[in-house]
Short mmCIF file of C-alpha atoms in Angstrom, two decimals:
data_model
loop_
_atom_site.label_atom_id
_atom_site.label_comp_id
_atom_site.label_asym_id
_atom_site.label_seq_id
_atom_site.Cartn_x
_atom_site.Cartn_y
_atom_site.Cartn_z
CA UNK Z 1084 -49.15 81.25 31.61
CA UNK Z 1085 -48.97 82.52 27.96
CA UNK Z 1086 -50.91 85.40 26.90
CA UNK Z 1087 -53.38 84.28 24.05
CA UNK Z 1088 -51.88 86.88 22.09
CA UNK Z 1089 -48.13 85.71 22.11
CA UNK Z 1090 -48.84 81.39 22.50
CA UNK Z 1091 -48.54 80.34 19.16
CA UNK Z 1092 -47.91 76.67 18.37
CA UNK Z 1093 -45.27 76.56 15.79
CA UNK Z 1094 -45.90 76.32 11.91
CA UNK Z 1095 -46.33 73.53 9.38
CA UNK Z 1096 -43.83 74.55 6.61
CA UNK Z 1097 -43.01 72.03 4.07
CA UNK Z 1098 -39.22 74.29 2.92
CA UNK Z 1099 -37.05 75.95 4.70
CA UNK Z 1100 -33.75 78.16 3.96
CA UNK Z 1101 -30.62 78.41 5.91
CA UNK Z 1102 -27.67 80.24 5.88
CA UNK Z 1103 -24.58 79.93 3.22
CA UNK Z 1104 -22.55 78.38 6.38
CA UNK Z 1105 -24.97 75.58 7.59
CA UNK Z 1106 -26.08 72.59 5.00
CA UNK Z 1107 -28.28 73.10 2.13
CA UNK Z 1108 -32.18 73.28 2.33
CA UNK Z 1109 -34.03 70.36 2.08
CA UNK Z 1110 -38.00 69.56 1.81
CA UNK Z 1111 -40.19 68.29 4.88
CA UNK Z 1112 -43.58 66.89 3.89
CA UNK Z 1113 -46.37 68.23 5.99
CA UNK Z 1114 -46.47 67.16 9.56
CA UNK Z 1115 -48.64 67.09 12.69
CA UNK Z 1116 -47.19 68.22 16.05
CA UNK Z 1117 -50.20 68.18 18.28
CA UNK Z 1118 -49.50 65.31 21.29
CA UNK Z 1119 -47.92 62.89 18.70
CA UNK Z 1120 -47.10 61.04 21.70
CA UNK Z 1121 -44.97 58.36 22.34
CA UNK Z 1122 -42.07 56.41 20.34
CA UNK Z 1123 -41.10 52.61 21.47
CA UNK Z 1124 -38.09 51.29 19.79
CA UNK Z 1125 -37.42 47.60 18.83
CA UNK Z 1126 -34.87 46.51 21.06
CA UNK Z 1127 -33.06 47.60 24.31
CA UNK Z 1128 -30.02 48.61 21.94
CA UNK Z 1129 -31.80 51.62 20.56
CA UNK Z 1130 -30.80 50.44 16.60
CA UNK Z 1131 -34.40 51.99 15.26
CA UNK Z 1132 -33.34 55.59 14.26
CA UNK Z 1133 -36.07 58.49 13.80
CA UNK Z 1134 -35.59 60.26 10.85
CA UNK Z 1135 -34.69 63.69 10.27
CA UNK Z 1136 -38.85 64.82 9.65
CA UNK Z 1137 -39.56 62.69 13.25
CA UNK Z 1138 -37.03 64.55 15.25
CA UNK Z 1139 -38.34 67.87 13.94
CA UNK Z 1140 -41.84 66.85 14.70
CA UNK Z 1141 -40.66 65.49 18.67
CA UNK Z 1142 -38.45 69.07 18.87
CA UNK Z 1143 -41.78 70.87 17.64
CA UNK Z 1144 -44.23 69.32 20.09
CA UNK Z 1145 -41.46 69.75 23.11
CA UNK Z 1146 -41.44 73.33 22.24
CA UNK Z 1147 -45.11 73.66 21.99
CA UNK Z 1148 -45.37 71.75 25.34
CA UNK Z 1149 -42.44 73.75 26.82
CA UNK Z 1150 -44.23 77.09 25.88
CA UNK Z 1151 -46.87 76.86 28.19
CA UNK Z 1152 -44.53 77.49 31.39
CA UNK Z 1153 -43.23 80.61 29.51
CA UNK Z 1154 -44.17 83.62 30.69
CA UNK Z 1155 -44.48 86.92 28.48
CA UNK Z 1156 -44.95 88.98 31.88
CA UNK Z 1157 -41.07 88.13 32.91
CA UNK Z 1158 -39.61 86.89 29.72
CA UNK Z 1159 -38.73 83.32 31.41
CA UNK Z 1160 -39.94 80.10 32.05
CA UNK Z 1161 -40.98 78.53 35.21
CA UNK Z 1162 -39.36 81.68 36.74
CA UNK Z 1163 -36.07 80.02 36.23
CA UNK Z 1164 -33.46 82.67 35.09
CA UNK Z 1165 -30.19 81.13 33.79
CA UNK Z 1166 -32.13 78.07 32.09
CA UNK Z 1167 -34.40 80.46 30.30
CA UNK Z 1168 -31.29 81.63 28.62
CA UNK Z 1169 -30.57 78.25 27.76
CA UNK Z 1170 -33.94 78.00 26.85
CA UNK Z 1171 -33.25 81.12 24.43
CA UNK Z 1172 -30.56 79.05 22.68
CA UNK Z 1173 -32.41 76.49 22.42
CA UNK Z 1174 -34.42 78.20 20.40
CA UNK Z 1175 -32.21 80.52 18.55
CA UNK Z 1176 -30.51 77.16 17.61
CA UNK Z 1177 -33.46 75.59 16.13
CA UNK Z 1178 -34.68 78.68 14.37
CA UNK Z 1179 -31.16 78.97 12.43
CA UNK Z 1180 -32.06 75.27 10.91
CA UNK Z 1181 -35.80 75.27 10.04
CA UNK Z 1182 -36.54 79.28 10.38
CA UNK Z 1183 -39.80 78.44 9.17
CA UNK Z 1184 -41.18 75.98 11.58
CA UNK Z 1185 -39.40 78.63 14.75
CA UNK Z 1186 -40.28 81.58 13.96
CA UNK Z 1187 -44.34 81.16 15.29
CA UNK Z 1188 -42.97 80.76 18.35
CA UNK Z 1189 -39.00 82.80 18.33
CA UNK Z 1190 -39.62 86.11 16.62
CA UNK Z 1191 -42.16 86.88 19.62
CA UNK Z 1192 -40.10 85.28 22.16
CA UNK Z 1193 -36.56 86.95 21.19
CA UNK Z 1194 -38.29 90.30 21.42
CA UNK Z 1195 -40.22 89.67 24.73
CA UNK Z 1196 -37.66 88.57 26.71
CA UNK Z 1197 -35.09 90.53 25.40
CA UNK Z 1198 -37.52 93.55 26.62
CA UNK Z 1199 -38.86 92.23 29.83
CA UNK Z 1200 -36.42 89.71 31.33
CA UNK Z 1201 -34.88 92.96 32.71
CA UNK Z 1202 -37.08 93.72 34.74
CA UNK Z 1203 -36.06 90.19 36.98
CA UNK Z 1204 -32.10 91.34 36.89
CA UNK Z 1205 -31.33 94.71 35.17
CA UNK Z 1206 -28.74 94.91 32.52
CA UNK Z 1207 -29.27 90.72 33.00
CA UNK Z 1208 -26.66 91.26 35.78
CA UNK Z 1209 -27.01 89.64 38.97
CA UNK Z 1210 -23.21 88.62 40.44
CA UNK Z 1211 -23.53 85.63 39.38
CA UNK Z 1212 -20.61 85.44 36.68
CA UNK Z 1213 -21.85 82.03 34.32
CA UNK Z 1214 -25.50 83.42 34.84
CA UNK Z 1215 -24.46 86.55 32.66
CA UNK Z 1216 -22.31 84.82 30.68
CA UNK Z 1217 -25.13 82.16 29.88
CA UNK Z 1218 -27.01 85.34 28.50
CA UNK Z 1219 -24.43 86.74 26.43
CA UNK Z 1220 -24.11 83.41 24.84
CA UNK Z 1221 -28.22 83.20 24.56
CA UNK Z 1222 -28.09 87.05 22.96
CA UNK Z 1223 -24.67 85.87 20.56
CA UNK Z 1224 -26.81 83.07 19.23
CA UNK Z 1225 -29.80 85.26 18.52
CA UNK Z 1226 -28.27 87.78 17.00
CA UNK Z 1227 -26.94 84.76 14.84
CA UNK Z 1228 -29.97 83.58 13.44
CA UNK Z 1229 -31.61 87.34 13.11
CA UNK Z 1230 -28.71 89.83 12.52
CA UNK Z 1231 -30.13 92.66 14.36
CA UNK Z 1232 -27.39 94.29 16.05
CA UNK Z 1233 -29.10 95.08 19.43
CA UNK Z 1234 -28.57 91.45 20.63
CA UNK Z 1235 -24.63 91.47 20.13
CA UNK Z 1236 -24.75 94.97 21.68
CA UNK Z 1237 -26.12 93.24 24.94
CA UNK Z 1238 -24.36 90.30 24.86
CA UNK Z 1239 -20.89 92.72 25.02
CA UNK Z 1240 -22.49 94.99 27.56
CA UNK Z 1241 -23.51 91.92 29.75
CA UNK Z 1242 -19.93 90.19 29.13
CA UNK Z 1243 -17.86 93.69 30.61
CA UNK Z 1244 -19.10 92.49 34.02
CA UNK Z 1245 -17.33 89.94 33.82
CA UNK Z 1246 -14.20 91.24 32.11
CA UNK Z 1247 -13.61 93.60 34.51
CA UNK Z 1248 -13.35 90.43 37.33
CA UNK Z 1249 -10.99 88.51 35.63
CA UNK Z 1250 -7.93 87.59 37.55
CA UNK Z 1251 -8.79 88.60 40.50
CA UNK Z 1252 -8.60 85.39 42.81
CA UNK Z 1253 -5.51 83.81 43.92
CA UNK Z 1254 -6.03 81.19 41.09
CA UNK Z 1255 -6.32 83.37 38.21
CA UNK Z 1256 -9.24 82.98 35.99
CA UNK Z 1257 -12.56 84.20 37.35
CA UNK Z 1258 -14.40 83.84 40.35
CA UNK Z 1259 -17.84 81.40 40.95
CA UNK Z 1260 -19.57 84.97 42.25
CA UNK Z 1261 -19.35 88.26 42.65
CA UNK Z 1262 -18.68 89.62 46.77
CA UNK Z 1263 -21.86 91.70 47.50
CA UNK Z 1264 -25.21 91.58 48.93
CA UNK Z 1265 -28.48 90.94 46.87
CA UNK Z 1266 -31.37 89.64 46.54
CA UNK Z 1267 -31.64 86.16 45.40
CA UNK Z 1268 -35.04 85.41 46.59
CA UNK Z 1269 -36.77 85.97 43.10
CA UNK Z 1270 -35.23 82.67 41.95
CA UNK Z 1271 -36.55 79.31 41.90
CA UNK Z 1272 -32.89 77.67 42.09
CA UNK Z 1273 -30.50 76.33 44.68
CA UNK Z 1274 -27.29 78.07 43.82
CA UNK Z 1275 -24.25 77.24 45.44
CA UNK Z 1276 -22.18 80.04 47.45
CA UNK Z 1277 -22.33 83.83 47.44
CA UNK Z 1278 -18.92 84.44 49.12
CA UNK Z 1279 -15.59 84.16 47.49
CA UNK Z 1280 -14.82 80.43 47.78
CA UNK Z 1281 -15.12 78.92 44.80
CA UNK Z 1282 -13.20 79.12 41.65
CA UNK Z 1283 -15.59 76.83 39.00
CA UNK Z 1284 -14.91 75.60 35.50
CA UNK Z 1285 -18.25 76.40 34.48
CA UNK Z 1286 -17.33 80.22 34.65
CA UNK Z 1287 -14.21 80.21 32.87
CA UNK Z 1288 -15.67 77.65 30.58
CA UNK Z 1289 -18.13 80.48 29.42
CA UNK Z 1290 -15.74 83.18 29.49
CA UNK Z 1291 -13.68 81.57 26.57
CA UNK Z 1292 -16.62 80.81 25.00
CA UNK Z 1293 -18.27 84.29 24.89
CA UNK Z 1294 -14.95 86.08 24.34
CA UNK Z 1295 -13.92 83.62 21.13
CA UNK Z 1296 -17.39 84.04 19.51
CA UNK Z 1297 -17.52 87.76 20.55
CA UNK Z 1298 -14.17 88.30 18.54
CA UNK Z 1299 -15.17 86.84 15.66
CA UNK Z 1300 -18.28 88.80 15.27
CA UNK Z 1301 -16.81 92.34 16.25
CA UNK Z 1302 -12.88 91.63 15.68
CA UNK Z 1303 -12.43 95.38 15.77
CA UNK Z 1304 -14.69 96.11 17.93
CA UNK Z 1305 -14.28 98.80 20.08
CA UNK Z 1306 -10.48 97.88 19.43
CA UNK Z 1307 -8.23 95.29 17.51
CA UNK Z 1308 -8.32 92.14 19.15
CA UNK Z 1309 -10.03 93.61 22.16
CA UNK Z 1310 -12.55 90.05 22.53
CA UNK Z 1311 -10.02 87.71 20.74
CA UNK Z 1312 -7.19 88.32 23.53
CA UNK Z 1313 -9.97 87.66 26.29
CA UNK Z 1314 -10.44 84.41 24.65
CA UNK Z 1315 -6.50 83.20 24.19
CA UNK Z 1316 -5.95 84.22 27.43
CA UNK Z 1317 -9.04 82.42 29.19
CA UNK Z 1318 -7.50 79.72 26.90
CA UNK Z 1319 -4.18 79.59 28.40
CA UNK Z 1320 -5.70 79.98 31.45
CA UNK Z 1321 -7.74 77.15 31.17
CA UNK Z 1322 -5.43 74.49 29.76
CA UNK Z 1323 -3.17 75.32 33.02
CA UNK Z 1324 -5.12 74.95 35.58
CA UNK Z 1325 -5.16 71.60 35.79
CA UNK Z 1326 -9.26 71.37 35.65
CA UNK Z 1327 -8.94 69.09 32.54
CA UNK Z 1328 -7.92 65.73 34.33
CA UNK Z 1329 -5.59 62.57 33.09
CA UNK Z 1330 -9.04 61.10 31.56
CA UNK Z 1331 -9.41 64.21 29.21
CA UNK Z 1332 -12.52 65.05 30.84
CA UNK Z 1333 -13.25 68.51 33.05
CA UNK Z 1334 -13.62 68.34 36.89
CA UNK Z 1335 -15.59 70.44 38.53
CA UNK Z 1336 -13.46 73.76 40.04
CA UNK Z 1337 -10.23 74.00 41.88
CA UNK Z 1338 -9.11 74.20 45.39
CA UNK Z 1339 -8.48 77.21 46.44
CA UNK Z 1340 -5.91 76.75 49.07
CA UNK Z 1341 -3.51 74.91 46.42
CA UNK Z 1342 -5.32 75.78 42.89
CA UNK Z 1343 -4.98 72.47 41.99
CA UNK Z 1344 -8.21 70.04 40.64
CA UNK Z 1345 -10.13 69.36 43.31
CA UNK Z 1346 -11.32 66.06 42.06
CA UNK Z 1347 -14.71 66.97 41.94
CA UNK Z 1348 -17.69 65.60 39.88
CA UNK Z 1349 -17.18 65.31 36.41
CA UNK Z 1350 -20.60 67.36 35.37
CA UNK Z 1351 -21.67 66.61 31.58
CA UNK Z 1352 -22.12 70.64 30.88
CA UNK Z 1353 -18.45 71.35 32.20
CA UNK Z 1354 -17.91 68.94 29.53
CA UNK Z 1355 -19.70 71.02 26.96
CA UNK Z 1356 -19.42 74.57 27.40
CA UNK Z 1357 -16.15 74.94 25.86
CA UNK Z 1358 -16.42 73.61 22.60
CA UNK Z 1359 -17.72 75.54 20.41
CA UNK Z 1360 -15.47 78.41 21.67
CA UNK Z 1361 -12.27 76.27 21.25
CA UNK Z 1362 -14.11 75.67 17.88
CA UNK Z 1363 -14.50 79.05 17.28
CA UNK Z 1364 -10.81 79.55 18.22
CA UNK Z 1365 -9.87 77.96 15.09
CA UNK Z 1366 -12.17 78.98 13.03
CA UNK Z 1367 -10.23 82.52 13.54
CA UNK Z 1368 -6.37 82.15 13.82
CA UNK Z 1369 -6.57 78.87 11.32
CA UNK Z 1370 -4.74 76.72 14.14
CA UNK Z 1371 -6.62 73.51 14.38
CA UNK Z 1372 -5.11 72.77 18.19
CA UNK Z 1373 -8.36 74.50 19.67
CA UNK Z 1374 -10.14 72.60 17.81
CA UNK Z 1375 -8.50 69.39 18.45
CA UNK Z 1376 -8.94 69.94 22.14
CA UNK Z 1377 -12.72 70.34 21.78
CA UNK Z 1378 -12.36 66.62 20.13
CA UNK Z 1379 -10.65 65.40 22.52
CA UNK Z 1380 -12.91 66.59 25.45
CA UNK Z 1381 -15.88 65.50 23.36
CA UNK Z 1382 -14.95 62.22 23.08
CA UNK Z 1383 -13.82 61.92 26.79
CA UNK Z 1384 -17.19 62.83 27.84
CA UNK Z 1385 -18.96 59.95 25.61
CA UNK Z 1386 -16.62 57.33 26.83
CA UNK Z 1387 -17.02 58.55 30.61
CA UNK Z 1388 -20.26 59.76 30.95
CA UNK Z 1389 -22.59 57.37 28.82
CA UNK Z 1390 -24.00 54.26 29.51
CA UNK Z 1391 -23.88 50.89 27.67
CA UNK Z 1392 -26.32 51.73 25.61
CA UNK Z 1393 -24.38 55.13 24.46
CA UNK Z 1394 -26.62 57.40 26.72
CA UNK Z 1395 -25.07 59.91 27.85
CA UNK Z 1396 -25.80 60.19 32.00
CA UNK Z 1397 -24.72 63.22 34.79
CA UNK Z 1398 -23.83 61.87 38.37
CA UNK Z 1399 -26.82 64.52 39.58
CA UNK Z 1400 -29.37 62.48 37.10
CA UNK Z 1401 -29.99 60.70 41.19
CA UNK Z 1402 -30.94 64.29 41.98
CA UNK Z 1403 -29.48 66.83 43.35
CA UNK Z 1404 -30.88 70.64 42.39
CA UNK Z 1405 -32.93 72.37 39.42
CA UNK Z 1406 -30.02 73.78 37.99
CA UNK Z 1407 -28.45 70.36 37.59
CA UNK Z 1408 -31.27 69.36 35.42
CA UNK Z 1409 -29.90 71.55 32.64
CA UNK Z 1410 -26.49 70.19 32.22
CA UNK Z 1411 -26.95 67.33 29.61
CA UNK Z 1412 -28.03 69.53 26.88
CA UNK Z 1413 -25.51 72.12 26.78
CA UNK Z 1414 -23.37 69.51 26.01
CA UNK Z 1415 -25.51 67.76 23.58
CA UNK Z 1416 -25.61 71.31 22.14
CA UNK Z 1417 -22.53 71.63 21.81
CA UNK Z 1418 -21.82 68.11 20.07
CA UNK Z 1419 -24.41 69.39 17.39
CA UNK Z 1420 -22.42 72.85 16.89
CA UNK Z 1421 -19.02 70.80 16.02
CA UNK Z 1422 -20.78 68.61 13.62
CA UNK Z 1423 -22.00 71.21 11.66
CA UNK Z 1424 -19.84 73.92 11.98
CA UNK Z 1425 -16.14 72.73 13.56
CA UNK Z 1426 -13.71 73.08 10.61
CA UNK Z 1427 -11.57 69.82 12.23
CA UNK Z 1428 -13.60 66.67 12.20
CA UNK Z 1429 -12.78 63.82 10.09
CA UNK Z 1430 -15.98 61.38 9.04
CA UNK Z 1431 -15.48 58.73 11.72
CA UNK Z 1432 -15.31 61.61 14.64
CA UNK Z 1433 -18.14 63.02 12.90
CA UNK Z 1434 -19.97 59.55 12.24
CA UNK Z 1435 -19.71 59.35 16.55
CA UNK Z 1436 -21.18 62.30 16.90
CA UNK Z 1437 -24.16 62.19 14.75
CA UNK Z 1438 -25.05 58.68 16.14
CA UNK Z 1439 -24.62 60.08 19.54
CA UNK Z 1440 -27.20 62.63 19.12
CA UNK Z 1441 -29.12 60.45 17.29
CA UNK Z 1442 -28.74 57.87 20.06
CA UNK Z 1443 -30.02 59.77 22.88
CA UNK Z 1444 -32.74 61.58 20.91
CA UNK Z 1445 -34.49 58.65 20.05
CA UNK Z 1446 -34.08 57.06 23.71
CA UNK Z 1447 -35.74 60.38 25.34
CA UNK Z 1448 -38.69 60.20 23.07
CA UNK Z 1449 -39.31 56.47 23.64
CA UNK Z 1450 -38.14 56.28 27.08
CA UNK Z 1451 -38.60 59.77 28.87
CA UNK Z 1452 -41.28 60.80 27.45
CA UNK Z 1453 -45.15 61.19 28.60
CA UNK Z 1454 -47.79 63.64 26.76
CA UNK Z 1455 -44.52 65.72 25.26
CA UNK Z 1456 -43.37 66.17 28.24
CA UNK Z 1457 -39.66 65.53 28.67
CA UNK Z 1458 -37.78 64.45 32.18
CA UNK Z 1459 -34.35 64.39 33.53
CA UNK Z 1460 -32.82 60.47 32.76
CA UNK Z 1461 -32.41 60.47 29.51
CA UNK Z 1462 -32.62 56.68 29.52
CA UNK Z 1463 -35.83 56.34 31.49
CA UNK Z 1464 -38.15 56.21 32.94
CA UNK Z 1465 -39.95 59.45 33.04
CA UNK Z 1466 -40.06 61.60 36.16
CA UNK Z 1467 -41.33 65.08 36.78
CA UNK Z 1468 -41.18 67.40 33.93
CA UNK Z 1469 -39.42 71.02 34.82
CA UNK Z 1470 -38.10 73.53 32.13
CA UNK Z 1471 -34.60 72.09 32.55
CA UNK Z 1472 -35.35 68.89 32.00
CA UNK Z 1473 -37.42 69.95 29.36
CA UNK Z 1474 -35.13 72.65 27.72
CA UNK Z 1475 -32.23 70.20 28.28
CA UNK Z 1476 -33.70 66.99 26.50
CA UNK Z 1477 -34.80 69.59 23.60
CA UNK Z 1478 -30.83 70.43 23.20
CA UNK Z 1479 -30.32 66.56 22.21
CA UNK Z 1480 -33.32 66.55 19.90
CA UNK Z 1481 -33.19 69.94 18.11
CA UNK Z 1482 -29.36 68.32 17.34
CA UNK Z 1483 -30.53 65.57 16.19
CA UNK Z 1484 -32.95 67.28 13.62
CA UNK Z 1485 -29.79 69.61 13.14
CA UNK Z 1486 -27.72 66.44 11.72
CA UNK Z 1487 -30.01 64.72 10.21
#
C-alpha cells in the first residue's frame, strides 16, 4: 500500500507546457478523474473516437487506480520488478506531455524508486540482461522529462553490465541471462531459463535501443562515439541474424545449435522495442534507413498482430505468465514515440498510427475496463487486473492522449 504521505491522486490543471521538441501547448478545461467509469461505443467497429481531454482523463484515473499497488517501501508495484520499470516509463512518458497533471504523482515516484528500488536488486542488476536494460531505458526517459543528470548516470552504469557481455555466445549478440547463481525468489514472475540457452530478441532489441538513445544524450561521453558504436553494431547485428522474418515482423530468439530463427512466437513487444532506437538512429547520423526499418516493422506488427477490428492482440493474451501481460504496451509505446518524434513518417504512415492508438485506446476503456481497472485483452472482456495489464493498457492510452 501507499503511504498517506506519498499517494497523491494527480492534479486538475487546465495548461500545460512541453518541450521545444514535442507539439505546442494546448488548453484542457477542468476535468474529473475520480471512477469516471465506463465508456460504450456505438458500434462493434469502434468509429466513436474519445477526444484528446477523455483519454487524458481515462490515463489519469488508470494511474490513480494503478497507484494503489505501488509501494514506496520497495519502489515497485505489485512487487513486480521489470514491469515497474515499464511502469516508470509509463510515467516519465506521460509527464513529458501534460507535466502538470504527472507531476502529483511522478516527482515523488521518480525519486522513491530511484532511491529504494535498490534495495530489491543493487545497482538494479540482477543477471537478467533485458531486466537492466528495461531500467536504463526507464532512467533515459526520466532523465528526459526532468534533466537531472543522476538518472542518465544510472542508466550508463546499469547498461556496462551488459556491455561487457556482448558477443559472447556462439551467435553473437547477447545472451537471454547471465551464468551464475542468485536469488530469484523475491520476484513475483515466471522467467524463463537461468542457464546459457537462449539467445532472445528481446535483449538485443534493448541493447540497440539503450545504446542509440545513450549516444545521443552523452555523444562524448566518456569517449567519442563510445554509446553510438554499441548501437550500429547491435544494429548490424540485429538485421543479420535472421530474427526479423519474410513477414517483416520479429520472431522470438534463435536456435542456438544453427543461429538461425527459430520460428518462434511473434510477441507484440519484440515488435516494439526497437523502434524508437532505430528512430533514434536517424535522428543522429541523418540516414533515414533506421528509420525506415522501424516503419516497416511497425506496420508488420499491425497487419499481423491485430484483429478485424484493428486491435492489436499477443498469442499469450490466452495466458501464459505475468510478464507476458506487459508486452502490448511497449509496443503501443513505441508507436506513440514515432508519431511524435520519428523524423521519417509521411501523413498516411502517420494517419495509421494515430488511428491505431486511438483505436485500441478507446476499445480498452469501453471493453476492458471495470472501476478503472484495466485487464489483459485489449478487445474484451475484462479479466483480472495486475500491474501489467494495467501498466500495459496505460501505454496505449497515455499515446493516445500523446497524439491527440
Amino acid at each position: 500500500m501507499l503511504p498517506s504521505n506519498l499517494f497523491a491522486l494527480l492534479s486538475v490543471a487546465t495548461t500545460f507546457t512541453l518541450s521545444n521538441a514535442l507539439p505546442a501547448p494546448q488548453s484542457l478545461p477542468e476535468l474529473h478523474y475520480a471512477q469516471i467509469g465506463e465508456r460504450r461505443l456505438n458500434n462493434e467497429h469502434l468509429s466513436t473516437r474519445a477526444t484528446k481531454t477523455e483519454y487524458v482523463a481515462y490515463a489519469v484515473a488508470g494511474i490513480n487506480q494503478m497507484m494503489t499497488w505501488y509501494d514506496a517501501a520497495t519502489g515497485l508495484w505489485q512487487e513486480a520488478w521489470w514491469p515497474s520499470a515499464n511502469v516508470v516509463t509509463m510515467l516519465a512518458n506521460f509527464h513529458q506531455y501534460f507535466p502538470d497533471m504527472a507531476k502529483g504523482i511522478t516527482d515523488q515516484v521518480f525519486t522513491t524508486t530511484f532511491a529504494v528500488a535498490e534495495k530489491t536488486f543493487p545497482g538494479f542488476l540482477n543477471g537478467f540482461y533485458d531486466d537492466e536494460l528495461w531500467w536504463v531505458l526507464a532512467w533515459i526517459q526520466v532523465y528526459d522529462v526532468t534533466n537531472d543528470e543522476k538518472y542518465l548516470d544510472k542508466a550508463a552504469a546499469i547498461f556496462e553490465d551488459s556491455k561487457n557481455a556482448w558477443g559472447a555466445t556462439p551467435c553473437g549478440g547477447l545472451w537471454y541471462v547471465l551464468l551464475q547463481s542468485y536469488n530469484k525468489s523475491i520476484l513475483t514472475l515466471s522467467r524463463w531459463d537461468k542457464a546459457h540457452t537462449q539467445i532472445g530478441a528481446v535483449e538485443n532489441e534493448l541493447y540497440l535501443s539503450a545504446a542509440a538513445k545513450l549516444a545521443n544524450r552523452r555523444p562524448n561521453t566518456p569517449s567519442g562515439g563510445y554509446y553510438f558504436n554499441e548501437a550500429l553494431k547491435a544494429y548490424e547485428w540485429f538485421i543479420s541474424s535472421g530474427l526479423i522474418n519474410s513477414d517483416n515482423v520479429i520472431n522470438n530468439g534463435l536456435n542456438i545449435a544453427t543461429c538461425q530463427n527459430d520460428g518462434s512466437y511473434v510477441f507484440s513487444y519484440n515488435q516494439g522495442i526497437l523502434l524508437s532506437g532505430l528512430a533514434e538512429l536517424t535522428w543522429s547520423t541523418g540516414d533515414s534507413k533506421y528509420n525506415d526499418l522501424a516503419n516497416t516493422i511497425a506496420l508488420a506488427a499491425m497487419k499481423n498482430l491485430t484483429n478485424a477490428a484493428g486491435i492489436l492482440t499477443d498469442p499469450c493474451d490466452r495466458g501464459c505468465n505475468s510478464d507476458t501481460e506487459q508486452f502490448k504496451g511497449v509496443f503501443g509505446r513505441a508507436i506513440q514515440f514515432l508519431v511524435n518524434r520519428a523524423t521519417v513518417l509521411d501523413d498516411a504512415t502517420r494517419a495509421t498510427y494515430v488511428n491505431f492508438l486511438k483505436v485500441n485506446a478507446d476499445s480498452i476503456w469501453a471493453y476492458d475496463q471495470v472501476d478503472n481497472q484495466l485487464g489483459l485483452v485489449w478487445s474484451g472482456p475484462k479479466g483480472t487486473a495486475s500491474i501489467q495489464t494495467q501498466s500495459s493498457a496505460l501505454d496505449a492510452i497515455v499515446g493516445a492522449a500523446c497524439v491527440s
